[in-house]
Short mmCIF file of C-alpha atoms and ligand atoms in Angstrom, two decimals:
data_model
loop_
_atom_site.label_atom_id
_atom_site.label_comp_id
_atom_site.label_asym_id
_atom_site.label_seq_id
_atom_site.Cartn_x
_atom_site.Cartn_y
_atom_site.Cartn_z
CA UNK A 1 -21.61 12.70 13.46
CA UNK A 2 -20.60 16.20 13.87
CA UNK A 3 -19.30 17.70 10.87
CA UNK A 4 -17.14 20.52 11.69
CA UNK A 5 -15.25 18.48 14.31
CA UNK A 6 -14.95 15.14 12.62
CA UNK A 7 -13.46 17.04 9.09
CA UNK A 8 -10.71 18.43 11.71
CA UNK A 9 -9.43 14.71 12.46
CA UNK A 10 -6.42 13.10 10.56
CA UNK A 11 -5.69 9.92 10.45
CA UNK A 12 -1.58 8.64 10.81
CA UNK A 13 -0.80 5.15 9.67
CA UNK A 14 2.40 3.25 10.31
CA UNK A 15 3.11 -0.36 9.24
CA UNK A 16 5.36 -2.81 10.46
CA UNK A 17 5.91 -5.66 8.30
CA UNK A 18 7.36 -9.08 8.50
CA UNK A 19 8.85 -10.54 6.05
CA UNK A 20 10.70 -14.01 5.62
CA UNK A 21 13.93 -13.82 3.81
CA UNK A 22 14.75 -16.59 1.11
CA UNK A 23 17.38 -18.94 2.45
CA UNK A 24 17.99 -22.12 2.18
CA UNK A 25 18.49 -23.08 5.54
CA UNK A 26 16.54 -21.73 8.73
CA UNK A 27 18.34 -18.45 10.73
CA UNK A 28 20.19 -20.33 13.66
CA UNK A 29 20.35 -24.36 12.33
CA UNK A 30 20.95 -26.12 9.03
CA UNK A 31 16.77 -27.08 8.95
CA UNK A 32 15.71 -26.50 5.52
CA UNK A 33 12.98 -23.48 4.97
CA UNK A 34 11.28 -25.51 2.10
CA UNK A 35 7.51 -24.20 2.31
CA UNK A 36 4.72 -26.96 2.17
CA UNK A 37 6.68 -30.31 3.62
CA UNK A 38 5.02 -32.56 5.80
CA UNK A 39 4.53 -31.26 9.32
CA UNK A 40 7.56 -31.35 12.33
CA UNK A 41 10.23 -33.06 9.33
CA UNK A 42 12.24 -29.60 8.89
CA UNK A 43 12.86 -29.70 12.50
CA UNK A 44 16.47 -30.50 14.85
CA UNK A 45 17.32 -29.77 17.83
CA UNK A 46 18.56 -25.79 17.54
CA UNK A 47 14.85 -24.55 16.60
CA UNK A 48 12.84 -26.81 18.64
CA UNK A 49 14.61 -25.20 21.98
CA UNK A 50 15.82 -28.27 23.63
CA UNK A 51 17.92 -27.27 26.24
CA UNK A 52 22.40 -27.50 25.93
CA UNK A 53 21.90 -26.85 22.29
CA UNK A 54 23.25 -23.38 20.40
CA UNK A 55 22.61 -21.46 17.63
CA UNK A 56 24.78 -20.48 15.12
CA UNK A 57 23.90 -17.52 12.81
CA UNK A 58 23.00 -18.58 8.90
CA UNK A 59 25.35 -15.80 7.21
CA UNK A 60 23.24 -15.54 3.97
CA UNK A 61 20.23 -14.79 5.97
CA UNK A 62 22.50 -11.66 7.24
CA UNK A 63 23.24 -11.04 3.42
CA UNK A 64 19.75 -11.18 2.36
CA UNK A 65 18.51 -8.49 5.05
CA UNK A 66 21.97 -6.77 4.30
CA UNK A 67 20.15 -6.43 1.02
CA UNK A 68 16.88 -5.12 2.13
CA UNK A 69 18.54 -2.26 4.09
CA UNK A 70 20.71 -1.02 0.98
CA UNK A 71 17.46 -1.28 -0.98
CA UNK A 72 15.80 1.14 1.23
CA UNK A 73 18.70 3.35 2.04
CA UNK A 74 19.11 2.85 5.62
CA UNK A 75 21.74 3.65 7.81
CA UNK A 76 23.51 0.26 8.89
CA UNK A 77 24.71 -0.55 12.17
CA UNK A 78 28.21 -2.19 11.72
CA UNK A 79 27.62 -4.01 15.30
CA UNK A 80 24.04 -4.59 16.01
CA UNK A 81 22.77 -7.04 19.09
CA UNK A 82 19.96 -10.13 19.23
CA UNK A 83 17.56 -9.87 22.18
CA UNK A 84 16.01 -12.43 23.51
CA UNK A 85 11.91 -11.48 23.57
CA UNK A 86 9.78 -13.68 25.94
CA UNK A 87 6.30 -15.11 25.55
CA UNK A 88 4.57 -18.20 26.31
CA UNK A 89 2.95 -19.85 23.41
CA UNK A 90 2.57 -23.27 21.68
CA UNK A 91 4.29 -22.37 18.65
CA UNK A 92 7.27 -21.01 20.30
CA UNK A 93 8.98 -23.97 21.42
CA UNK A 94 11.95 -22.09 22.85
CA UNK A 95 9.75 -19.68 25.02
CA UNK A 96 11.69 -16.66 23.57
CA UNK A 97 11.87 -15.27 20.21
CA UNK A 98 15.58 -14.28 18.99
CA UNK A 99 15.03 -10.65 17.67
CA UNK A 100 16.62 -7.24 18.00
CA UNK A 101 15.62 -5.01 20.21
CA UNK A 102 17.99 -2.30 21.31
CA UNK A 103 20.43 -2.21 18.64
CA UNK A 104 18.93 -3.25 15.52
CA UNK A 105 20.76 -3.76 12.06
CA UNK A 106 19.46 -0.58 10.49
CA UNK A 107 17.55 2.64 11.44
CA UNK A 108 16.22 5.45 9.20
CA UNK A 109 16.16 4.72 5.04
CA UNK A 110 13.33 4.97 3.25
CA UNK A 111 10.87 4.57 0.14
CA UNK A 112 8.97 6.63 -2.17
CA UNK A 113 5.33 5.87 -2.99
CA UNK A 114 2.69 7.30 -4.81
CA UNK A 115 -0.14 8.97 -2.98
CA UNK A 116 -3.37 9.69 -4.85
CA UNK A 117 -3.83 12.63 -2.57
CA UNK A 118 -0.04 14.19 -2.17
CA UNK A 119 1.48 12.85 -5.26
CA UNK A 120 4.85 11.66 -4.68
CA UNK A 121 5.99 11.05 -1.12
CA UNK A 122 8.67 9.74 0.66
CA UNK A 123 7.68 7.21 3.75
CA UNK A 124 10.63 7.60 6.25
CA UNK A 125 11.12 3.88 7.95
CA UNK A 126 12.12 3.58 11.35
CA UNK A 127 14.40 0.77 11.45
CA UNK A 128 14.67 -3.12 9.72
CA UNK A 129 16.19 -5.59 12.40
CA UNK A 130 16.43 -9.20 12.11
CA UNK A 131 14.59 -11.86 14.07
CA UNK A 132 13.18 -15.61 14.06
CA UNK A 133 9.41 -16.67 12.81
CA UNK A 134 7.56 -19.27 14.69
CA UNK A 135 6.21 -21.96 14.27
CA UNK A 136 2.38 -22.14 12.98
CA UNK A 137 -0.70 -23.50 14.89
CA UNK A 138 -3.45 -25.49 12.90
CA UNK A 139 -6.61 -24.93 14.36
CA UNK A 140 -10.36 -26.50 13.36
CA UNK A 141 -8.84 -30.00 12.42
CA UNK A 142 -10.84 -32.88 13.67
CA UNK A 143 -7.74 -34.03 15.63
CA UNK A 144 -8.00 -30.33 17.77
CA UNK A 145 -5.28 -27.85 17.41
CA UNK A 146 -1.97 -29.10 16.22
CA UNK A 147 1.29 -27.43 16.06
CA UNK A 148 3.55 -27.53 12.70
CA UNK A 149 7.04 -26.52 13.73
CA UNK A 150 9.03 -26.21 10.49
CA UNK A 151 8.76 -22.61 10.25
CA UNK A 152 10.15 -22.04 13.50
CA UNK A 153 13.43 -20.07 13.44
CA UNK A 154 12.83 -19.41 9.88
CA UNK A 155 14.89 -15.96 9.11
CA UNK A 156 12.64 -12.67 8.85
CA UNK A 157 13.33 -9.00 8.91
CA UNK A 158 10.99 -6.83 10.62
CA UNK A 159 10.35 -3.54 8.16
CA UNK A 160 9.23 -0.60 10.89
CA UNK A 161 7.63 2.52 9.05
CA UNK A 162 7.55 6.14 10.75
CA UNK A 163 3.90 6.88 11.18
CA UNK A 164 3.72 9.33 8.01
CA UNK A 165 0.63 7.49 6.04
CA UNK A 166 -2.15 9.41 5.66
CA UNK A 167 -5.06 7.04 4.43
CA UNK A 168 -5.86 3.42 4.04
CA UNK A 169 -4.84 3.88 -0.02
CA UNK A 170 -1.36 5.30 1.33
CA UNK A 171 -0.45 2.19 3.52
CA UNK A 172 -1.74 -0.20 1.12
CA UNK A 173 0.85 1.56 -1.60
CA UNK A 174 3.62 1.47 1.24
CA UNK A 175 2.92 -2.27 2.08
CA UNK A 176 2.89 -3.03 -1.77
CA UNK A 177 5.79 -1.16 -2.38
CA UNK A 178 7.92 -2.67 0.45
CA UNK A 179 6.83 -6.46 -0.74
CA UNK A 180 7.67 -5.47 -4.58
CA UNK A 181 11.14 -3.61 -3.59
CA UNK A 182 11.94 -7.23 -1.20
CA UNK A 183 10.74 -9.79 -4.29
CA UNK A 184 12.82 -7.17 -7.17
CA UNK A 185 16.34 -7.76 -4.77
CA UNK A 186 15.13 -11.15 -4.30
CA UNK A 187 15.60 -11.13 -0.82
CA UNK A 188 11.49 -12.78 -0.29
CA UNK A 189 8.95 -14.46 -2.15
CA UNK A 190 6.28 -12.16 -1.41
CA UNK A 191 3.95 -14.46 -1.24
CA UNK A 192 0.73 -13.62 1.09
CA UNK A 193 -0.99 -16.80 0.92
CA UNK A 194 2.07 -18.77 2.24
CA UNK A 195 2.52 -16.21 4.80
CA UNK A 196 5.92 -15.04 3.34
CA UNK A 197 5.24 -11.54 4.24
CA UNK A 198 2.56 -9.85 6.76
CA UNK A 199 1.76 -6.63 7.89
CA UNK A 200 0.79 -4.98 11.03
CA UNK A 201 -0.82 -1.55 10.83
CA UNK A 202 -0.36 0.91 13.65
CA UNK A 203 -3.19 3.42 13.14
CA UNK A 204 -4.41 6.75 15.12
CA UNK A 205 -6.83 9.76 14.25
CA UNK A 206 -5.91 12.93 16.03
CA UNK A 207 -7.68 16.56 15.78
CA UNK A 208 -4.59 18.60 16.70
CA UNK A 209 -0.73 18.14 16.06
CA UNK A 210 -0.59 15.85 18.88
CA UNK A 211 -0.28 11.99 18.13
CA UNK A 212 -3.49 10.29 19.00
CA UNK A 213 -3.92 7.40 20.81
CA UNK A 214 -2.79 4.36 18.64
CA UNK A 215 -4.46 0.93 17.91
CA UNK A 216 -2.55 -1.94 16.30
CA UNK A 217 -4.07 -4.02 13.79
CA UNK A 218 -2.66 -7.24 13.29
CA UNK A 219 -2.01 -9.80 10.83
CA UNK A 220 -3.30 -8.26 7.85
CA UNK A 221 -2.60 -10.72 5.03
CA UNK A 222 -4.08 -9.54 2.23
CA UNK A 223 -4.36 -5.75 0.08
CA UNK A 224 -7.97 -5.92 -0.06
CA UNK A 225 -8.61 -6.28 3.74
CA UNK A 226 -5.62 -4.07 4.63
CA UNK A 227 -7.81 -1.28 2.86
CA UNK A 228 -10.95 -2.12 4.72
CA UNK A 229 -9.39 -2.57 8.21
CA UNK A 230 -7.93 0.66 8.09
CA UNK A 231 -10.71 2.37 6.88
CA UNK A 232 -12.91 1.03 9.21
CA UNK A 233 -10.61 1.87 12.37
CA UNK A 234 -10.23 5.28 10.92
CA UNK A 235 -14.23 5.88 10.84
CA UNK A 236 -14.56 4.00 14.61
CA UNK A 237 -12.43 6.30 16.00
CA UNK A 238 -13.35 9.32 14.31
CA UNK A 239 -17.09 8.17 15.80
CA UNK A 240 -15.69 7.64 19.03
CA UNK A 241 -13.60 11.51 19.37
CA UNK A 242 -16.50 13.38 17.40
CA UNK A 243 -18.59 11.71 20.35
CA UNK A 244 -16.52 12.74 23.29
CA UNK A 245 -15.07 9.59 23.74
CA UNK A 246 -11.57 8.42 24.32
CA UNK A 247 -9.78 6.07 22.33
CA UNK A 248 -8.43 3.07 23.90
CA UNK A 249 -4.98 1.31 23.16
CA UNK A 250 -5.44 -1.55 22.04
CA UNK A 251 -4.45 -4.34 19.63
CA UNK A 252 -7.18 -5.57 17.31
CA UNK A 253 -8.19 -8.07 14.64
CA UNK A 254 -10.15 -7.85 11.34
CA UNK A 255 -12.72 -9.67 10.34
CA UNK A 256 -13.43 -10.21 7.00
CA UNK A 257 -16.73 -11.42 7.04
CA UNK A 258 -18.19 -8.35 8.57
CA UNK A 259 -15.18 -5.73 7.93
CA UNK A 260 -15.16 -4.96 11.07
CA UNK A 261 -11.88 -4.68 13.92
CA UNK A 262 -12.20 -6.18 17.01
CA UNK A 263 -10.48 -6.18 20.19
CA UNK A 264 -7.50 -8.93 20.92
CA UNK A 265 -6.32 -7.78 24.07
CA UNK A 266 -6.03 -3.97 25.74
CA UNK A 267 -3.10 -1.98 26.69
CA UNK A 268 -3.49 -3.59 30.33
CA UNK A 269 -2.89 -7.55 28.77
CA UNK A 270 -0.15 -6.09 26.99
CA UNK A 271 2.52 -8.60 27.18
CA UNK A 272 5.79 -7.27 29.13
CA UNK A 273 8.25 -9.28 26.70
CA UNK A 274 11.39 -9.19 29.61
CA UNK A 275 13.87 -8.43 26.88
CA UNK A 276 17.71 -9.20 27.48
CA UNK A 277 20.48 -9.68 25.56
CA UNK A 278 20.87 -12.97 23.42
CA UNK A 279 23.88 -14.94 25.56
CA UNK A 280 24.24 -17.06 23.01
CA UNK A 281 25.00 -15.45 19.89
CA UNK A 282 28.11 -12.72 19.76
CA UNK A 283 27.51 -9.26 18.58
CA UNK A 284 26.41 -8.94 15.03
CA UNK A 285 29.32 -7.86 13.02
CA UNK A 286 29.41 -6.67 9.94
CA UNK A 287 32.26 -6.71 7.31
CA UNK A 288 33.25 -3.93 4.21
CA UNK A 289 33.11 -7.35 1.83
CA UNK A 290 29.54 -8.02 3.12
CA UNK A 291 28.36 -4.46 2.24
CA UNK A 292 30.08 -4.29 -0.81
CA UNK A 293 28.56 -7.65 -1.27
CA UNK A 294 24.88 -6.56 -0.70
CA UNK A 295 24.75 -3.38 -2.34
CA UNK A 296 22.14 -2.75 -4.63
CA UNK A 297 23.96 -0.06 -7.20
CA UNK A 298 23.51 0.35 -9.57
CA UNK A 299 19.72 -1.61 -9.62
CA UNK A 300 17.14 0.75 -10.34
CA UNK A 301 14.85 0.45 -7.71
CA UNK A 302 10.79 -0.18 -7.74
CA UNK A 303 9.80 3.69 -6.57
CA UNK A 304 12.96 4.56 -8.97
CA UNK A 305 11.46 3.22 -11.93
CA UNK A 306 7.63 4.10 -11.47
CA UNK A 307 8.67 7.44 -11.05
CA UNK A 308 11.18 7.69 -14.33
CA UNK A 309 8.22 6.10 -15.88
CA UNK A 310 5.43 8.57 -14.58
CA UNK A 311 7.87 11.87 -15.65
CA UNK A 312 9.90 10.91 -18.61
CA UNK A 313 7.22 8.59 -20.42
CA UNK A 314 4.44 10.25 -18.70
CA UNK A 315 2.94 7.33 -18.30
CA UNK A 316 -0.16 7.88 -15.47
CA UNK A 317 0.84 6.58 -12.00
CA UNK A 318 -1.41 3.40 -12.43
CA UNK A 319 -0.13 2.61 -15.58
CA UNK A 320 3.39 3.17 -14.05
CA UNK A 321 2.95 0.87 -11.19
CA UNK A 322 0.99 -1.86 -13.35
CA UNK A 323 4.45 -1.15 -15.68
CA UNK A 324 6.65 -2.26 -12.75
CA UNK A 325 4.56 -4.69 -10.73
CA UNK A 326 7.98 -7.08 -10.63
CA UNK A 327 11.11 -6.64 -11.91
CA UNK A 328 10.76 -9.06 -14.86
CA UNK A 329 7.43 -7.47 -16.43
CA UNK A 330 9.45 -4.20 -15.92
CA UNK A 331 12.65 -5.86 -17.62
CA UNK A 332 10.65 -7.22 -20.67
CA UNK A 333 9.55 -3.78 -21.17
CA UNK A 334 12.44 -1.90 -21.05
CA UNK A 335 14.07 -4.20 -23.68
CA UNK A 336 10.97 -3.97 -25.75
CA UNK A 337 11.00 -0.56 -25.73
CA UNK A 338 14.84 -0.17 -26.59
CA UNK A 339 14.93 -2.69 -29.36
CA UNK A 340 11.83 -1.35 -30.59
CA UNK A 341 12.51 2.22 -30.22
CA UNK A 342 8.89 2.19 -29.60
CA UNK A 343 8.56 2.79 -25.46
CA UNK A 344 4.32 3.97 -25.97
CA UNK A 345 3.52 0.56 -27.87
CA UNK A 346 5.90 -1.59 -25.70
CA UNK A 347 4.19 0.02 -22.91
CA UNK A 348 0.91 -0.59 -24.39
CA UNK A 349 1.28 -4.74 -25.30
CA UNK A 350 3.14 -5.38 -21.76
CA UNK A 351 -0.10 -3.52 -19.79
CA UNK A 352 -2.58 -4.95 -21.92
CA UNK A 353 -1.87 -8.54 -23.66
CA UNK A 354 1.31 -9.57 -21.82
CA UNK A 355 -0.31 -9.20 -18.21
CA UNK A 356 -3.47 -10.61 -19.85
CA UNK A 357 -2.24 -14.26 -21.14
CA UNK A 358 0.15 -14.35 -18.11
CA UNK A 359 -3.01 -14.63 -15.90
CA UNK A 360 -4.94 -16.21 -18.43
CA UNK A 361 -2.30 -19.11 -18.18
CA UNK A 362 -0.34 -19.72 -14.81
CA UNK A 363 0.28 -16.39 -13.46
CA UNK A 364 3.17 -17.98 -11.12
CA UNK A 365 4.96 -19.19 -14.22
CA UNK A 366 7.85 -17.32 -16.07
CA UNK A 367 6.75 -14.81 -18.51
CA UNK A 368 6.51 -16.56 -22.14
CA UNK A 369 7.48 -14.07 -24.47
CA UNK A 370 11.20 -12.46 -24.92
CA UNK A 371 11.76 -8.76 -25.98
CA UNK A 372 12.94 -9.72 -29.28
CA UNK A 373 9.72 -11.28 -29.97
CA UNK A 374 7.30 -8.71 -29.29
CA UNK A 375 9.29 -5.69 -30.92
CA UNK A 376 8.95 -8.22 -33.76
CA UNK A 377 5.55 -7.86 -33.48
CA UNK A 378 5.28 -4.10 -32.60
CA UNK A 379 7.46 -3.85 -35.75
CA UNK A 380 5.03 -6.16 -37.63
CA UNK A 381 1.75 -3.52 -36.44
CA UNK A 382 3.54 -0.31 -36.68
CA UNK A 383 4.34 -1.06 -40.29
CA UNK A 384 1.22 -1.91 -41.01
CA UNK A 385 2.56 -5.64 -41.74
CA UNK A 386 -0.29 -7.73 -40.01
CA UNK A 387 -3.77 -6.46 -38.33
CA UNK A 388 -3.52 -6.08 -34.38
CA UNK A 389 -5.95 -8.48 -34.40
CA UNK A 390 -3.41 -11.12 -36.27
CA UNK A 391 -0.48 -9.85 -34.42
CA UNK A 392 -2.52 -10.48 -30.83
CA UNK A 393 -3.23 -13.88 -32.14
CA UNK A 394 0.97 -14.82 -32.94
CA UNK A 395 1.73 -13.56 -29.58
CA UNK A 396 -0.84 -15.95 -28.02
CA UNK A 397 0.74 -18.66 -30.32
CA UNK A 398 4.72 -17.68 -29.82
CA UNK A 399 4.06 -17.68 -26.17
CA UNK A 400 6.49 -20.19 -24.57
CA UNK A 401 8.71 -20.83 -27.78
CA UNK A 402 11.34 -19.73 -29.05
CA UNK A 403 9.50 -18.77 -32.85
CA UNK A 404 9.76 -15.48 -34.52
CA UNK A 405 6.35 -13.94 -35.50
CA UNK A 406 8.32 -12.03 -38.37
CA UNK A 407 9.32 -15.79 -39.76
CA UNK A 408 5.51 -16.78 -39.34
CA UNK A 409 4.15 -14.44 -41.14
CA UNK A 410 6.40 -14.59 -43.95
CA UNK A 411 6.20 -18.90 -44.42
CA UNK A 412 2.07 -18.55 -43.97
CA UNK A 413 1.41 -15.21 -45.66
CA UNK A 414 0.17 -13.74 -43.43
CA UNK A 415 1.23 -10.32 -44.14
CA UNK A 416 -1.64 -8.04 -44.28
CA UNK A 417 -3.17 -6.98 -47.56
CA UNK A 418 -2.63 -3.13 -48.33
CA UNK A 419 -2.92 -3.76 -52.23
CA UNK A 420 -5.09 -0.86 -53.38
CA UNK A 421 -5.87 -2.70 -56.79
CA UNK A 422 -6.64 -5.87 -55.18
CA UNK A 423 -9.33 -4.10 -52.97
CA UNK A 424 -10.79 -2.41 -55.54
CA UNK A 425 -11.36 -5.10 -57.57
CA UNK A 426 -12.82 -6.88 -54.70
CA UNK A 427 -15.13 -4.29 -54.24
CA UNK A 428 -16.15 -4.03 -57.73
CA UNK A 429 -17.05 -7.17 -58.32
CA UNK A 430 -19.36 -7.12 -54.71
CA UNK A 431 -21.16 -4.15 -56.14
CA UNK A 432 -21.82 -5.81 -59.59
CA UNK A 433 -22.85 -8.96 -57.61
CA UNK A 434 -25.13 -6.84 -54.61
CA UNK A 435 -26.83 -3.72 -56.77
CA UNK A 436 -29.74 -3.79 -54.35
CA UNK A 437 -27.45 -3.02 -51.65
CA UNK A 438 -25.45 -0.40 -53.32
CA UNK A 439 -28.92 1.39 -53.95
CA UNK A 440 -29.81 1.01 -50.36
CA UNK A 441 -26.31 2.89 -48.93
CA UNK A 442 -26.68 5.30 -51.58
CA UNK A 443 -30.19 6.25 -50.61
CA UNK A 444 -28.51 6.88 -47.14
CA UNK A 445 -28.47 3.40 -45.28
CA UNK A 446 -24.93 4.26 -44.01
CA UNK A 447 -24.98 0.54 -42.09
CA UNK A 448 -24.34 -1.37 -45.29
CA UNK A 449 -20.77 0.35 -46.05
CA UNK A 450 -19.99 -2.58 -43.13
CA UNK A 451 -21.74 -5.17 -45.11
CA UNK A 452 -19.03 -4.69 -48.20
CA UNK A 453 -16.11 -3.88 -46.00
CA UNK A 454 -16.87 -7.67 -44.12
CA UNK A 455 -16.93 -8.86 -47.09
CA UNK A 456 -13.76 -7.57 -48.46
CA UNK A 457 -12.16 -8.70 -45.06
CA UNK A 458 -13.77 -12.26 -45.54
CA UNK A 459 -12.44 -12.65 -49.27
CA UNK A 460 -9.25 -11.42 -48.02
CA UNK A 461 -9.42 -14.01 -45.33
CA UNK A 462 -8.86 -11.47 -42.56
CA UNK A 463 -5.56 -9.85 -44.16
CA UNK A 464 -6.79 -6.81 -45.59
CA UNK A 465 -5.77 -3.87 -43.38
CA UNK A 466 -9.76 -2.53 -42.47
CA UNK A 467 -8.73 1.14 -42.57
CA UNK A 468 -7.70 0.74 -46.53
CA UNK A 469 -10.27 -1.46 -46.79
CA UNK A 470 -13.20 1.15 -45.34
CA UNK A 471 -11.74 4.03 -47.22
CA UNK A 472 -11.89 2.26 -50.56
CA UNK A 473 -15.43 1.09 -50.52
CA UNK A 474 -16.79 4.28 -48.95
CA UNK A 475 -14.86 6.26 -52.03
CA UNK A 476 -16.17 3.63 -54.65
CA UNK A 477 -20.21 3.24 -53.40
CA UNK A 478 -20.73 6.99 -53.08
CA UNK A 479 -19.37 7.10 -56.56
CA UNK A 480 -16.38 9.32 -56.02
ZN1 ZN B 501 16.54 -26.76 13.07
MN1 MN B 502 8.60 -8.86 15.13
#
């Protein structure tokens, strides 16, 4: 490839993202939206399409993308309009998708993410409108393909981005950020496996200030893949406009197996959707008591919070996102580090042992620890109380009850030794009972000062505090 041409190109990423909004009941019908039941039983009339019957808007699915828009500071449309958008396929029983198409139910907002490249940026977002999932075909079963139809007319929001990402590590931060913002409000599971929220990727690689031509990426279900899709259709058409080719408009899938993209269907196959307006369903009005209703003051936000923590606990943007990766880790640690009044060790046990046993154990459970409980044991470390090492061990044990580690240490004893005297005579006695070795360190076998300090810590049974412990022996075997 030719250098000085190809280091001109820029790629421009935008996402749009699908998301289903947690409901109880589907978007049009009183079918529940429970995940996992056997196929075609969450099914009436309404979503399978049969003709003479009517839908009737679920109001809570308004309130939950009502929600989403406040959380990323859009501009709401007070009357907004459902579309009908046609297609023929076997999951979409109705042979039209209710969406919105002309007037959606927000334009503009959006979030801030951080880039590894630019730092902190703002992603503009084009517009959030509301819309109906279908239903889901099972393919590769001995019995053929099979339809399951109890996600159809399940409520989602579509989540447009402007195209303002600038690499595959950019969209992957805007895609995460947009799921964690949706699960913090509440307003979606987030969870990729189930299929509760998917992403599109709309990606182009131009050499001047002109847009380049733009290929759509679908279905990418996973952060991992997202990354290598996009940075393979970055490279192919960098390869394809550094060798005098055009790019084509396309939509394409990735593979996994061989990260590569390839082609669905071309700009020609392109499906002309025939949208018209819903005839059905009124206008989509929107009351003050449902805004006041949805608002999301005064909830600090995901890219809020990462970015308090990057500049006032200069935490580094990792350890700020790892900090915030859902709104209860992020909750546990802000009441850790007020009732604490230690915010770099609260920091430090949520990032490292918290997160740890939480996917040690069942990471889809509720976190087992409270904030009272480890500042008890930040408290219990600080002061020197109990060993890190003893104080990792009680959280393992308080996790999931209601026990105080200050109580257990004080019933079992387990406070850590810091009694010089005690030491000292400890180490005394070792010396009388290992002369041999005391020779050895003093004619410069440095090793063995570990020898008498594991000793100490094994007569102590583990409740010395090693530091004391060290410092004593070094001072008595070198004779000072
Ligand atoms: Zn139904
Ligand atoms: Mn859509």
């Amino acid at each position: 490839m030719d250098d000085s041409s190809s280091s001109a190109l820029r790629p421009t990423i935008g996402l749009e993202i699908h998301a289903r909004l947690l409901t109880r009941t589907k978007a049009f019908c009183a079918c529940a939206t429970t995940y996992g039941a056997p196929p075609n039983t969450l099914t009436c009339p309404i979503c399978l399409g049969y003709p003479g019957t009517l839908p009737v808007l679920n109001r809570a699915a308004v309130r939950q993308a009502l929600r989403s828009t406040a959380a990323f500071r859009c501009e709401l449309a007070r009357e907004s309009r459902f579309d009908r958008k046609n297609y023929l396929y076997p999951d979409l029983p109705k042979g039209y998708q209710i969406t919105q198409a002309e007037v959606p139910l927000a334009t503009g907002g959006w979030l801030g993410i951080h880039s590894p490249t630019r730092g902190e940026v703002r992603i503009p977002l084009l517009r959030i409108h509301m819309e109906e999932d279908a239903g889901k075909s099972l393919h590769g079963a001995e019995e053929g393909s099979r339809i399951d139809l109890n996600r159809a007319g399940t409520p989602l929001i579509e989540v447009v981005t402007a195209p303002a990402l600038e690499s595959a590590e950019e969209a992957v931060a805007c895609f995460s950020r947009i799921r964690q913002t949706l699960m913090w409000i509440g307003a979606c599971d987030g969870n990729m496996e189930e299929g509760s929220i998917r992403c599109d990727a709309n990606v182009s690689v131009s050499g001047s200030d002109e847009p380049g031509t733009r290929v759509e990426i679908k279905n990418l279900n996973s952060f991992r893949f997202m990354a290598r899709a996009i940075e393979f259709e970055i490279e192919r058409q960098s390869r394809q406009l550094a060798s005098g080719r055009v790019v084509v408009q396309e939509t394409r899938l990735f593979d996994p197996p061989s990260g590569t993209t390839r082609s669905m269907r071309s700009k020609e196959e392109a499906n002309d959707y025939r949208y018209f307006p819903e005839p059905d369903l009124p206008h989509l009005k929107i009351t003050e008591d449902e805004i006041r209703a949805t608002s999301t003051d005064p909830l600090e936000l995901p890219d809020e919070r990462a970015r308090r923590y990057r500049e006032e606990l200069a935490l580094d943007p990792g350890e700020a996102e790892t900090l915030c990766s859902t709104r209860e880790i992020s909750d546990l640690f802000e009441q850790t580090a007020d009732s604490s009044g230690r915010p770099a060790d609260a920091a430090k046990w949520v990032r490292n042992d918290v997160l740890r046993i939480m996917k040690e154990r069942d990471a889809g459970a509720p976190i087992g620890i409270e904030s009272r409980q480890l500042a008890e044991l930040i408290e219990l470390t600080a002061s020197n109380v109990v060993s890190s090492t003893v104080a990792r061990e009680l959280l393992d044990e308080v996790w999931g009850t209601s026990e105080s580690p200050d109580a257990i240490v004080r019933t079992r004893g387990l406070e850590q030794v810091q009694d010089r005297e005690l030491i000292e005579g400890i180490v005394r006695r070792l010396m009388d009972e290992h002369p041999q070795e005391v020779a050895e360190f003093r004619g410069g076998r440095d090793r063995l000062l570990g020898f008498f300090v594991g000793r100490v810590m094994k007569e102590t049974g583990g409740k010395a505090d090693p530091k004391l412990a060290t410092a004593i022996a070094r001072g008595m075997l070198t004779g000072e």
